[in-house]
PDB file of C-alpha atoms in Angstrom:
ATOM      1  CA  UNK A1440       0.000   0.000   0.000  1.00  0.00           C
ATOM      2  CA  UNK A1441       1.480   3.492  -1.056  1.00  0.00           C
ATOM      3  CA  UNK A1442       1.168   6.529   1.319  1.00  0.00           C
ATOM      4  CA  UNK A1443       1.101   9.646   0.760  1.00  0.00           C
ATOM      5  CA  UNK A1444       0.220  13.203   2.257  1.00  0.00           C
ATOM      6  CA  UNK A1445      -3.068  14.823   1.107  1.00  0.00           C
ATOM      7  CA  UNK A1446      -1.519  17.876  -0.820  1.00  0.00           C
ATOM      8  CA  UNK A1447       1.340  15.483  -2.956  1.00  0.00           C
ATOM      9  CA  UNK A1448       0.427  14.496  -6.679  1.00  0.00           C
ATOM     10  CA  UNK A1449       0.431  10.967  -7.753  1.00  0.00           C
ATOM     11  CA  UNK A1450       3.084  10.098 -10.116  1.00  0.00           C
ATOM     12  CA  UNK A1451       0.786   9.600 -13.043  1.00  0.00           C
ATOM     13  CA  UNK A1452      -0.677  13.327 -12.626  1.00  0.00           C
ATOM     14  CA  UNK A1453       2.961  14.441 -12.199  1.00  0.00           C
ATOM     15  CA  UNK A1454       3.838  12.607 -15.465  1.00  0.00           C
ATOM     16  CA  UNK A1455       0.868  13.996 -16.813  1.00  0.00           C
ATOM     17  CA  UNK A1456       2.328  17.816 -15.946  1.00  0.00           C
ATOM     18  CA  UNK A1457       5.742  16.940 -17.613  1.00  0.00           C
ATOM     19  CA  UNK A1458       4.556  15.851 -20.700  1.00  0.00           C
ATOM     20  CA  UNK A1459       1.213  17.734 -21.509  1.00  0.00           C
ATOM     21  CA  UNK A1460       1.314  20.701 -24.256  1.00  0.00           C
ATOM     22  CA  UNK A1461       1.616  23.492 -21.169  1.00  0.00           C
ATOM     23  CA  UNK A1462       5.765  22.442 -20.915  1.00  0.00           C
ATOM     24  CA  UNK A1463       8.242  24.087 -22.783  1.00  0.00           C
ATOM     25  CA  UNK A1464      11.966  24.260 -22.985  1.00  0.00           C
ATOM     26  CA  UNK A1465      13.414  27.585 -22.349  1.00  0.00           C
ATOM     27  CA  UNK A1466      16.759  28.467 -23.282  1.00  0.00           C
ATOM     28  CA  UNK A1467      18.755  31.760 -21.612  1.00  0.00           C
ATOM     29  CA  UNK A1468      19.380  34.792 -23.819  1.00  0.00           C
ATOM     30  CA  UNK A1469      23.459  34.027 -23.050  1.00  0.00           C
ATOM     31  CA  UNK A1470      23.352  30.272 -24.603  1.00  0.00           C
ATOM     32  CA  UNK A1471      21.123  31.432 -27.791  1.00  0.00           C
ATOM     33  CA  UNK A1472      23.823  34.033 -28.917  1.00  0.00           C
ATOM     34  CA  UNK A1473      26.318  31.519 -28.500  1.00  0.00           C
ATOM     35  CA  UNK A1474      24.606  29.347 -30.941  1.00  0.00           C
ATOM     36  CA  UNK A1475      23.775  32.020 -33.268  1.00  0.00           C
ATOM     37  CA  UNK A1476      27.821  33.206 -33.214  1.00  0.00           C
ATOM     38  CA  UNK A1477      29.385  29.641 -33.961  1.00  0.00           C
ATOM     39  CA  UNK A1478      26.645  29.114 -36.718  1.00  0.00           C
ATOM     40  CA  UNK A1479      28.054  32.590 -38.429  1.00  0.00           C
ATOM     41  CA  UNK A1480      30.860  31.298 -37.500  1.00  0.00           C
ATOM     42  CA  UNK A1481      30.339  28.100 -39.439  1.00  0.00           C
ATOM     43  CA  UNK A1482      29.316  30.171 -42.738  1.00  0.00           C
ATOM     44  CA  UNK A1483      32.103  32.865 -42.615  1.00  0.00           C
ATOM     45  CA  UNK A1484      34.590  30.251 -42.387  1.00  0.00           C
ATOM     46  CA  UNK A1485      32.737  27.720 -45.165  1.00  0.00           C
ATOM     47  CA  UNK A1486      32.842  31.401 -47.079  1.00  0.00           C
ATOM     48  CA  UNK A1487      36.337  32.422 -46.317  1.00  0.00           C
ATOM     49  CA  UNK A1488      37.849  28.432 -47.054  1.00  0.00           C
ATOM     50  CA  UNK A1489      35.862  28.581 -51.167  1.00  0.00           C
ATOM     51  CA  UNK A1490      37.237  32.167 -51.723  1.00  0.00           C
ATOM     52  CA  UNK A1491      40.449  31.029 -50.802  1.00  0.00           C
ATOM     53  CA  UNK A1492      40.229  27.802 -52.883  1.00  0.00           C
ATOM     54  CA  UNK A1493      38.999  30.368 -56.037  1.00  0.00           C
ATOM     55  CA  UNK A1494      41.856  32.597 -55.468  1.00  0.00           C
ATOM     56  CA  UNK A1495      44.627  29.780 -55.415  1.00  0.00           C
ATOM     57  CA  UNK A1496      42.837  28.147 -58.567  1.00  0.00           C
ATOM     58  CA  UNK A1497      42.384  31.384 -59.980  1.00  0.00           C
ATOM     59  CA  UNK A1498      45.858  32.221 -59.284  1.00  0.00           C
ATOM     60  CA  UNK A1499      47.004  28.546 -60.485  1.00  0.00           C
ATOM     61  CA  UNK A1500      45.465  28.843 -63.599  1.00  0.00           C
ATOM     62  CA  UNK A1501      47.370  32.586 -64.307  1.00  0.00           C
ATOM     63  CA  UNK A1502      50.444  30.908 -63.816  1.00  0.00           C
ATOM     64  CA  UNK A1503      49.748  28.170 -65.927  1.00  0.00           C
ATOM     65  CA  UNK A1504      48.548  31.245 -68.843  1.00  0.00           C
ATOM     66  CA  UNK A1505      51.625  32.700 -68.482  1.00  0.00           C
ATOM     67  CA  UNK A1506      53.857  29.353 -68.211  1.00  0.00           C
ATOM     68  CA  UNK A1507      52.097  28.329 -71.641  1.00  0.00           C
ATOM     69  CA  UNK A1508      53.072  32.241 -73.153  1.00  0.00           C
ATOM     70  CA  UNK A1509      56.560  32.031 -72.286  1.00  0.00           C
ATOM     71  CA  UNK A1510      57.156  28.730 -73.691  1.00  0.00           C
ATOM     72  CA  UNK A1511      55.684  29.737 -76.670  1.00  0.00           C
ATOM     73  CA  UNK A1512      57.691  32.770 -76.523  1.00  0.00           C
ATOM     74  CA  UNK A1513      60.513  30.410 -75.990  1.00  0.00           C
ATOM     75  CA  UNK A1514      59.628  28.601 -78.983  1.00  0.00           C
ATOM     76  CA  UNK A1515      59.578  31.852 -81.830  1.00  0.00           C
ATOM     77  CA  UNK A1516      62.405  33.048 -80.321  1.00  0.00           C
ATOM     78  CA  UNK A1517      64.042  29.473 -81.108  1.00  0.00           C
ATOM     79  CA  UNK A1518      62.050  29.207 -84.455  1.00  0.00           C
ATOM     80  CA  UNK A1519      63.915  32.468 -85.478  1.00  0.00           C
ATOM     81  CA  UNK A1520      67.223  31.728 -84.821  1.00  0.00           C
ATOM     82  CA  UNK A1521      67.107  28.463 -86.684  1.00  0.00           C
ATOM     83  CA  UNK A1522      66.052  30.351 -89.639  1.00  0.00           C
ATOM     84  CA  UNK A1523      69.137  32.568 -89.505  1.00  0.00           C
ATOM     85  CA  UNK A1524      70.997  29.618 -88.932  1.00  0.00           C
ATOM     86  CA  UNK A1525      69.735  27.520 -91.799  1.00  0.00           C
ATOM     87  CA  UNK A1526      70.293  30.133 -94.073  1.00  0.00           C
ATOM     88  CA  UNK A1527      73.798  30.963 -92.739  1.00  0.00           C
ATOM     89  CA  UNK A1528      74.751  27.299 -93.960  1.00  0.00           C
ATOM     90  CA  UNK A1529      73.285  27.498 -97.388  1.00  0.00           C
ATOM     91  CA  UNK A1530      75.453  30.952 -98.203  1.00  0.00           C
ATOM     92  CA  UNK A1531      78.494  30.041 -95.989  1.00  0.00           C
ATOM     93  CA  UNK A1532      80.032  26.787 -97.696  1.00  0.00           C
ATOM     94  CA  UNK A1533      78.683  27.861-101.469  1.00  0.00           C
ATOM     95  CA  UNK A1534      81.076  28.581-104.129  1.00  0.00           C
ATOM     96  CA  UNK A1535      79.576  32.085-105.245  1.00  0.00           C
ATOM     97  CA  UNK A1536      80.459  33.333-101.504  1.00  0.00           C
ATOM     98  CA  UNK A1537      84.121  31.875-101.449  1.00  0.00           C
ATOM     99  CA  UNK A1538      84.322  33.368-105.236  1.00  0.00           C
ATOM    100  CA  UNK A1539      83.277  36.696-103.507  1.00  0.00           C
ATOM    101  CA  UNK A1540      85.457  36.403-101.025  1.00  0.00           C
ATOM    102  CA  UNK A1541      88.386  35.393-103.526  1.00  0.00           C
ATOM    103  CA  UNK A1542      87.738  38.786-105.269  1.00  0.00           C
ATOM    104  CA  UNK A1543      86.169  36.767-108.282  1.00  0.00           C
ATOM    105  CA  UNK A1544      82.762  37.680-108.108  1.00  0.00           C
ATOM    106  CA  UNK A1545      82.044  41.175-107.452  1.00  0.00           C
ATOM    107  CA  UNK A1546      78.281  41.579-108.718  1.00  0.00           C
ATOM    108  CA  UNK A1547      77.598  39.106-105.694  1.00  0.00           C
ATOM    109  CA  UNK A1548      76.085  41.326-103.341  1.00  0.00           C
ATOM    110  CA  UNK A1549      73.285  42.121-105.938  1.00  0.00           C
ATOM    111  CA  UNK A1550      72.683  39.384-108.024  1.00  0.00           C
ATOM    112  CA  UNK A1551      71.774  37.675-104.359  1.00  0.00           C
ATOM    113  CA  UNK A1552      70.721  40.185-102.068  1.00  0.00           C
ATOM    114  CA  UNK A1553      68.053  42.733-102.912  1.00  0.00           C
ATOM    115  CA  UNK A1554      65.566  43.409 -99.459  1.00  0.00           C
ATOM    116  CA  UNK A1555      63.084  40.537-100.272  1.00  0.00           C
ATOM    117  CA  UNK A1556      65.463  37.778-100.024  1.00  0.00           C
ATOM    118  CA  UNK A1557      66.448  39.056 -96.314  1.00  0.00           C
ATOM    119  CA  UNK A1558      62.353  39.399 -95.244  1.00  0.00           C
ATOM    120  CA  UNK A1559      62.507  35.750 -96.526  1.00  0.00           C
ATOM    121  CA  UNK A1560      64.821  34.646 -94.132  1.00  0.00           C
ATOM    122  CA  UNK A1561      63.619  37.430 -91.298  1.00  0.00           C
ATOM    123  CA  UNK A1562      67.514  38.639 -91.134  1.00  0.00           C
ATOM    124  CA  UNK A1563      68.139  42.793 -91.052  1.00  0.00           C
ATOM    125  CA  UNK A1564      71.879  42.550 -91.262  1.00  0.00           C
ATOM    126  CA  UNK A1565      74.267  40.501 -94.046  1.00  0.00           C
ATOM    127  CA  UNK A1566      77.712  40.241 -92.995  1.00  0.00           C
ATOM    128  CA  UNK A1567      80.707  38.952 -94.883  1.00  0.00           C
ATOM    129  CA  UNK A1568      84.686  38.669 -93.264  1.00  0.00           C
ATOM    130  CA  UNK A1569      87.762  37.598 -94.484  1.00  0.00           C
ATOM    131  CA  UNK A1570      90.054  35.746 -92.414  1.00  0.00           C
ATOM    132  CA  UNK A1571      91.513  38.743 -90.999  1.00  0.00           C
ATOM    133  CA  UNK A1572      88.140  39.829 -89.945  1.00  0.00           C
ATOM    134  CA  UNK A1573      87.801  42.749 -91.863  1.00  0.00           C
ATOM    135  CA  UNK A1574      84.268  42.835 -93.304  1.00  0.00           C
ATOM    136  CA  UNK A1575      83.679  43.056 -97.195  1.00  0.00           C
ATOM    137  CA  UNK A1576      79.913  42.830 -97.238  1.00  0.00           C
ATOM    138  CA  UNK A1577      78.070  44.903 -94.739  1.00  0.00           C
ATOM    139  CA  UNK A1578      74.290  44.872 -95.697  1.00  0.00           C
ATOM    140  CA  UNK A1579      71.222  45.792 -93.553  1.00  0.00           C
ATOM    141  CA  UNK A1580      67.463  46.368 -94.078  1.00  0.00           C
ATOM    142  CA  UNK A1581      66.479  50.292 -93.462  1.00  0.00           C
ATOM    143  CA  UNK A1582      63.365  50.694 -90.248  1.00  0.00           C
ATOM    144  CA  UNK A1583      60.578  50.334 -92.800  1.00  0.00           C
ATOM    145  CA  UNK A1584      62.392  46.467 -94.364  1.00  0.00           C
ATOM    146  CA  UNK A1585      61.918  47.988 -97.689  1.00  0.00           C
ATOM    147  CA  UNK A1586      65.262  48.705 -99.269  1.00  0.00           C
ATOM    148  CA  UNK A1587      68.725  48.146 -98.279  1.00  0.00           C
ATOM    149  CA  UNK A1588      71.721  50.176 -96.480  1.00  0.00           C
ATOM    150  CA  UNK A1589      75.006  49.811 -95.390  1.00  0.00           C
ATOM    151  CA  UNK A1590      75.134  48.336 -92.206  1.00  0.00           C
ATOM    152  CA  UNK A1591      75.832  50.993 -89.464  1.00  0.00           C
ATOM    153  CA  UNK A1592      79.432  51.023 -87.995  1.00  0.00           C
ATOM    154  CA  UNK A1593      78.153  49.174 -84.322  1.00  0.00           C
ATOM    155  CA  UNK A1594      76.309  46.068 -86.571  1.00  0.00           C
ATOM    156  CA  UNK A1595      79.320  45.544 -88.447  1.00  0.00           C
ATOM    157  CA  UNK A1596      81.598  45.877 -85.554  1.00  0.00           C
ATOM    158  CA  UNK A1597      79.932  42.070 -84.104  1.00  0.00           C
ATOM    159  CA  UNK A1598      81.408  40.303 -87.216  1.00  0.00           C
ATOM    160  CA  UNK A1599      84.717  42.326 -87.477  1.00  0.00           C
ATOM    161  CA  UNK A1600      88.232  40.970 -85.785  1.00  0.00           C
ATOM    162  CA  UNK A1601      87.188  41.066 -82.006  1.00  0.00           C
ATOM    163  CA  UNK A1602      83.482  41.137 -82.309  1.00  0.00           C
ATOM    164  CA  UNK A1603      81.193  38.390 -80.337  1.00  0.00           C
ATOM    165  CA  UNK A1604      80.247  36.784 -83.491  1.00  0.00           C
ATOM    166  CA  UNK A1605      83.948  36.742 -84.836  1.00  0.00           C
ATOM    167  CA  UNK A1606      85.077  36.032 -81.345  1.00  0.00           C
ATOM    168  CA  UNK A1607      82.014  32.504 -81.086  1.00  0.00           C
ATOM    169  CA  UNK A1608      82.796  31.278 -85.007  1.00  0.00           C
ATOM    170  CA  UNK A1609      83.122  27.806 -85.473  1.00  0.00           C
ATOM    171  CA  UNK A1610      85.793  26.332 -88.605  1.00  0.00           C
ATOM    172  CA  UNK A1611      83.272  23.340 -89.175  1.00  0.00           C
ATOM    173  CA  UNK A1612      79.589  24.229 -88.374  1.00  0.00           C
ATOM    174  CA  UNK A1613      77.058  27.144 -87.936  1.00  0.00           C
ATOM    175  CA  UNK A1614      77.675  29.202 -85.198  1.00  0.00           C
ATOM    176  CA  UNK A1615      74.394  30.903 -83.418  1.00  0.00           C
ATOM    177  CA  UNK A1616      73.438  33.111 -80.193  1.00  0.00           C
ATOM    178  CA  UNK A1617      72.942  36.507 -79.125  1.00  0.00           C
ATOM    179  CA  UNK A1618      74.485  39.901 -79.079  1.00  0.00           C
ATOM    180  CA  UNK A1619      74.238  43.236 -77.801  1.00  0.00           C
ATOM    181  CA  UNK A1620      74.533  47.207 -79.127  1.00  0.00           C
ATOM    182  CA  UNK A1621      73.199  48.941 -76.236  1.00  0.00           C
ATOM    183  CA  UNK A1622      69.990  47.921 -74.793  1.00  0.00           C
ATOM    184  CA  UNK A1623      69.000  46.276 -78.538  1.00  0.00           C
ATOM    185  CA  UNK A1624      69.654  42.112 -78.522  1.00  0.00           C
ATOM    186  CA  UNK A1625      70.312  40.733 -81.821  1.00  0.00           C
ATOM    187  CA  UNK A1626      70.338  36.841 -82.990  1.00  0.00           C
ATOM    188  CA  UNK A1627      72.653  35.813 -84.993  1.00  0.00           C
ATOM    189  CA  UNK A1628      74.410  32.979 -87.245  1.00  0.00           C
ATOM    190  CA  UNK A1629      77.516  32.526 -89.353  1.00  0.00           C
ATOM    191  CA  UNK A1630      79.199  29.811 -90.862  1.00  0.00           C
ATOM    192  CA  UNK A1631      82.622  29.816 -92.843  1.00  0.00           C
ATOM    193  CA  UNK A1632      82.909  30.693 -96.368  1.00  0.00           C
ATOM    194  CA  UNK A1633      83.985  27.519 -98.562  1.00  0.00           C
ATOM    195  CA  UNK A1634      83.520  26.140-102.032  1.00  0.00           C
ATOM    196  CA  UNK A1635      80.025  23.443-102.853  1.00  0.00           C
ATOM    197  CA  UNK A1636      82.334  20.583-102.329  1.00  0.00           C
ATOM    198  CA  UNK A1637      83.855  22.015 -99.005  1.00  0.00           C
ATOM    199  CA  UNK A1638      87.368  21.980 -99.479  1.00  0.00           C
ATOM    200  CA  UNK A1639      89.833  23.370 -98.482  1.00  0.00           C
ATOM    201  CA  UNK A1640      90.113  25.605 -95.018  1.00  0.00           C
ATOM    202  CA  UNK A1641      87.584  28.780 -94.671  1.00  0.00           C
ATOM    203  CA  UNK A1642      88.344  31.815 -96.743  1.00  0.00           C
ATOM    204  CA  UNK A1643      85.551  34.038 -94.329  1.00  0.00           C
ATOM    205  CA  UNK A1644      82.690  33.271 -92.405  1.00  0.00           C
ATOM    206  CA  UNK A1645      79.244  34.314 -93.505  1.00  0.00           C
ATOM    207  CA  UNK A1646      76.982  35.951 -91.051  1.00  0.00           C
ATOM    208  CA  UNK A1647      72.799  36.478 -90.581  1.00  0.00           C
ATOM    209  CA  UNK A1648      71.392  39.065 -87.814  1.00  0.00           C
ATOM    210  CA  UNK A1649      68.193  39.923 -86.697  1.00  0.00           C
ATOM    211  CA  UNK A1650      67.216  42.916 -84.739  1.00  0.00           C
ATOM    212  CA  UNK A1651      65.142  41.936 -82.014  1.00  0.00           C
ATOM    213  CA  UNK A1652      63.640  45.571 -81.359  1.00  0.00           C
ATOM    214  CA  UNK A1653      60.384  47.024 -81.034  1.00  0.00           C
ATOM    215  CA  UNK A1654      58.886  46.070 -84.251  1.00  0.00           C
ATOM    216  CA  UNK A1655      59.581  42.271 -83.261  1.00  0.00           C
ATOM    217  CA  UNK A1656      58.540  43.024 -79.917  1.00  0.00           C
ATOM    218  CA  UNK A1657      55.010  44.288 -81.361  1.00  0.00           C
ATOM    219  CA  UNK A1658      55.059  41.182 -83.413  1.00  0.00           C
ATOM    220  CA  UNK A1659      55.242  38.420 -80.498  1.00  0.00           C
ATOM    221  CA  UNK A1660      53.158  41.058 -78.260  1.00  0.00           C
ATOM    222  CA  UNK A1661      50.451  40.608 -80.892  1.00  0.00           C
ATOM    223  CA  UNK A1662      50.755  36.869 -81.467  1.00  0.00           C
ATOM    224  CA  UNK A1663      50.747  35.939 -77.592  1.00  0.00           C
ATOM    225  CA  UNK A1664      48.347  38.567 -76.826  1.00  0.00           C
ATOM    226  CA  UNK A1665      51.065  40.339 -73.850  1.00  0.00           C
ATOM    227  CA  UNK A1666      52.908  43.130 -73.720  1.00  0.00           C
ATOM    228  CA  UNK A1667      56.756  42.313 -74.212  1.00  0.00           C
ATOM    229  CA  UNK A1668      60.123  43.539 -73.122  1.00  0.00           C
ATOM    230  CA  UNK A1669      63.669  42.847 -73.012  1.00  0.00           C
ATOM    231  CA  UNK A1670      65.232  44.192 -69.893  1.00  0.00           C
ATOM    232  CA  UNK A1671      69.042  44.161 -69.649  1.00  0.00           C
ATOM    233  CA  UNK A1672      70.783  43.009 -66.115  1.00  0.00           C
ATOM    234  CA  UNK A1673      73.955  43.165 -64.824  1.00  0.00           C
ATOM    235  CA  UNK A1674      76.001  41.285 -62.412  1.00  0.00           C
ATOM    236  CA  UNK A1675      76.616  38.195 -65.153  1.00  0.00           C
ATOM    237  CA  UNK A1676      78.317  37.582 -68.169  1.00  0.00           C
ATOM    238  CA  UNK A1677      76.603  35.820 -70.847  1.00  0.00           C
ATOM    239  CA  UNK A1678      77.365  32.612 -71.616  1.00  0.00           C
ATOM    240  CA  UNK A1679      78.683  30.574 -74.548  1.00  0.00           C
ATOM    241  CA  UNK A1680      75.858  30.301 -77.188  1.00  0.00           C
ATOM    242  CA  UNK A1681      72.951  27.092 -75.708  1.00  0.00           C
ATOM    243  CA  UNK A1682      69.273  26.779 -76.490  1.00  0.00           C
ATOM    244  CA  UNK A1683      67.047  29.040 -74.578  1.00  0.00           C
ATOM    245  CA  UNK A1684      65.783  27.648 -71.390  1.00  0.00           C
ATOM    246  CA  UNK A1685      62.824  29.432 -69.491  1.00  0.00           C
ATOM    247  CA  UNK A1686      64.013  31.461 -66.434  1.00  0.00           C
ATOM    248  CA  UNK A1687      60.581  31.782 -64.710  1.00  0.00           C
ATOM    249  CA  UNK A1688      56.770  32.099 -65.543  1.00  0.00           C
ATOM    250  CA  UNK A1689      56.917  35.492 -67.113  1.00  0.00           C
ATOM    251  CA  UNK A1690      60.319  35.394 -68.688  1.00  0.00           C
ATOM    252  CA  UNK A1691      63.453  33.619 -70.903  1.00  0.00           C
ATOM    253  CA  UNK A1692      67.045  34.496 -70.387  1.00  0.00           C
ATOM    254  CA  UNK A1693      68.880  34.864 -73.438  1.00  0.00           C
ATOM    255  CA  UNK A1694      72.100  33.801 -73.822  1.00  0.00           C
ATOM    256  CA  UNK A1695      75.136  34.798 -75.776  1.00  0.00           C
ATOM    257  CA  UNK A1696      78.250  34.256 -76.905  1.00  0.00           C
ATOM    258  CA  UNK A1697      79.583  37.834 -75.902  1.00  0.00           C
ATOM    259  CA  UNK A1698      81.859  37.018 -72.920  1.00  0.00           C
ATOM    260  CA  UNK A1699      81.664  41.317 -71.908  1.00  0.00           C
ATOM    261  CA  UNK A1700      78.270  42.816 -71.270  1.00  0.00           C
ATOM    262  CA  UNK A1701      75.543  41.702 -69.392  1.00  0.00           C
ATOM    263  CA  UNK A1702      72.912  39.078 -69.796  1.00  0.00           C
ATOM    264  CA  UNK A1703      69.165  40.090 -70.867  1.00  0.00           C
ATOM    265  CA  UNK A1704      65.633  38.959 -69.818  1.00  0.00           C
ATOM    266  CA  UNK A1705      62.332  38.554 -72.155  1.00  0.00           C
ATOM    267  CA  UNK A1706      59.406  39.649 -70.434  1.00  0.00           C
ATOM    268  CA  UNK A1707      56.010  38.728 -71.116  1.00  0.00           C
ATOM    269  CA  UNK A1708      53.113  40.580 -68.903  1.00  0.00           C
ATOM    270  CA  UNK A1709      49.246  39.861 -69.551  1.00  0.00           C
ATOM    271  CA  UNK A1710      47.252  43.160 -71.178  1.00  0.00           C
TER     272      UNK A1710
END
């Protein structure tokens, strides 16, 4: 038998208190802020994390850009001096050259150089030394590429005795790289002057250039969609004459054979 006072609730009617519709949970003002700051919390971080995500692939995807650019860069620069250089070995070891050279052939210059055969090749300067160095052809293409000039005194000076492309020629093979007059890089090539049949040792070498100035800056701007400069630094020689090699995202050293002056950078930069 259960007891109980008169005033005390049976369990079943307390039960019945607890769980009828009058009970409700009540929460203080302190805990419900709490709750409400870590869900912002929550959101501003889940916000913060996907921006950052964006940016780096953003960011990721701008390098890449600019990685692809400067290879391709890479690769006209390259594509240029091989044309210098494969024309360099078709005049070099011909027998109308050496006959020039030898004083035999003195309508040579214009039977094989009027301005259209140098736009074929892309080449401003033509350059042709004896074995002494002294220069007996000095052609070069006027601003405009429509007629030819003589070569100015500071072009002809990187094929005469001394010069970095008389200083970098090879007796065998086609000699290539880069140059300096000022802040202006040029490519070049030469290869020594010999008969069809190559006997014989060199009577001269034979020597391409192309200005790489602001009209071929304008045309790789235009072709990689970027705006492009060559900025010289100082502090380190150039090296011997090696295939370009990238020297970040946005730029490729070029390298020369000049063992003086400084090295120089091409820059791309996005428009």
């Amino acid at each position: 038998m259960l007891f109980r006072s008169p005033g005390q609730k049976s369990p079943s009617a307390a039960s019945v208190a607890l769980g009828g519709r009058g009970w409700r949970p009540r929460l203080g003002f302190l805990t419900s802020l709490v709750i409400l700051g870590a869900f912002a919390s929550l959101i501003l971080l889940q916000l913060g994390l996907g921006r950052s995500l964006y940016q780096r692939g953003f960011l990721e995807a701008e390098r890449r850009d600019m990685l692809a650019r400067s290879r391709h860069a890479q690769a006209l620069l390259e594509q240029g001096i091989r044309q210098l250089s494969s024309a360099a070995a078709d005049y070099g070891p011909w027998t109308d050259t050496w006959r020039f050279v030898r004083g035999d052939q003195p309508t040579y210059p214009q039977d094989n150089f009027p301005q259209y055969t140098m736009q074929r090749f892309g080449a401003d300067v033509v350059l042709i030394s004896d074995v002494q160095g002294r220069v007996l052809l000095q052609l070069a293409l006027d601003a405009s590429r429509t007629q030819t000039l003589p070569a100015p005194p500071a072009e002809v000076a990187l094929a005469a005795a001394g010069g970095p492309v008389w200083n970098a020629r090879g007796h065998e093979d086609v000699t290539q790289g880069y140059a300096m007059i000022g802040d202006e890089p040029y490519q070049w090539a030469t290869a020594p002057v010999r008969p069809n049949d190559l006997s014989g040792d060199p009577v001269g070498w034979f020597t391409m250039m192309r200005r790489l100035d602001g009209r071929f800056l304008g045309d790789i701007g235009h072709t990689l969609d970027a705006v492009t400069s060559f900025e010289r630094k100082t502090g380190a020689p150039w090296q011997a004459a090696v295939p370009l090699e990238p020297e970040d995202r946005k730029s490729t050293r070029l390298n020369s054979s000049h063992t003086v002056i400084s090295y120089a950078v091409f820059c791309l930069k996005k428009k």
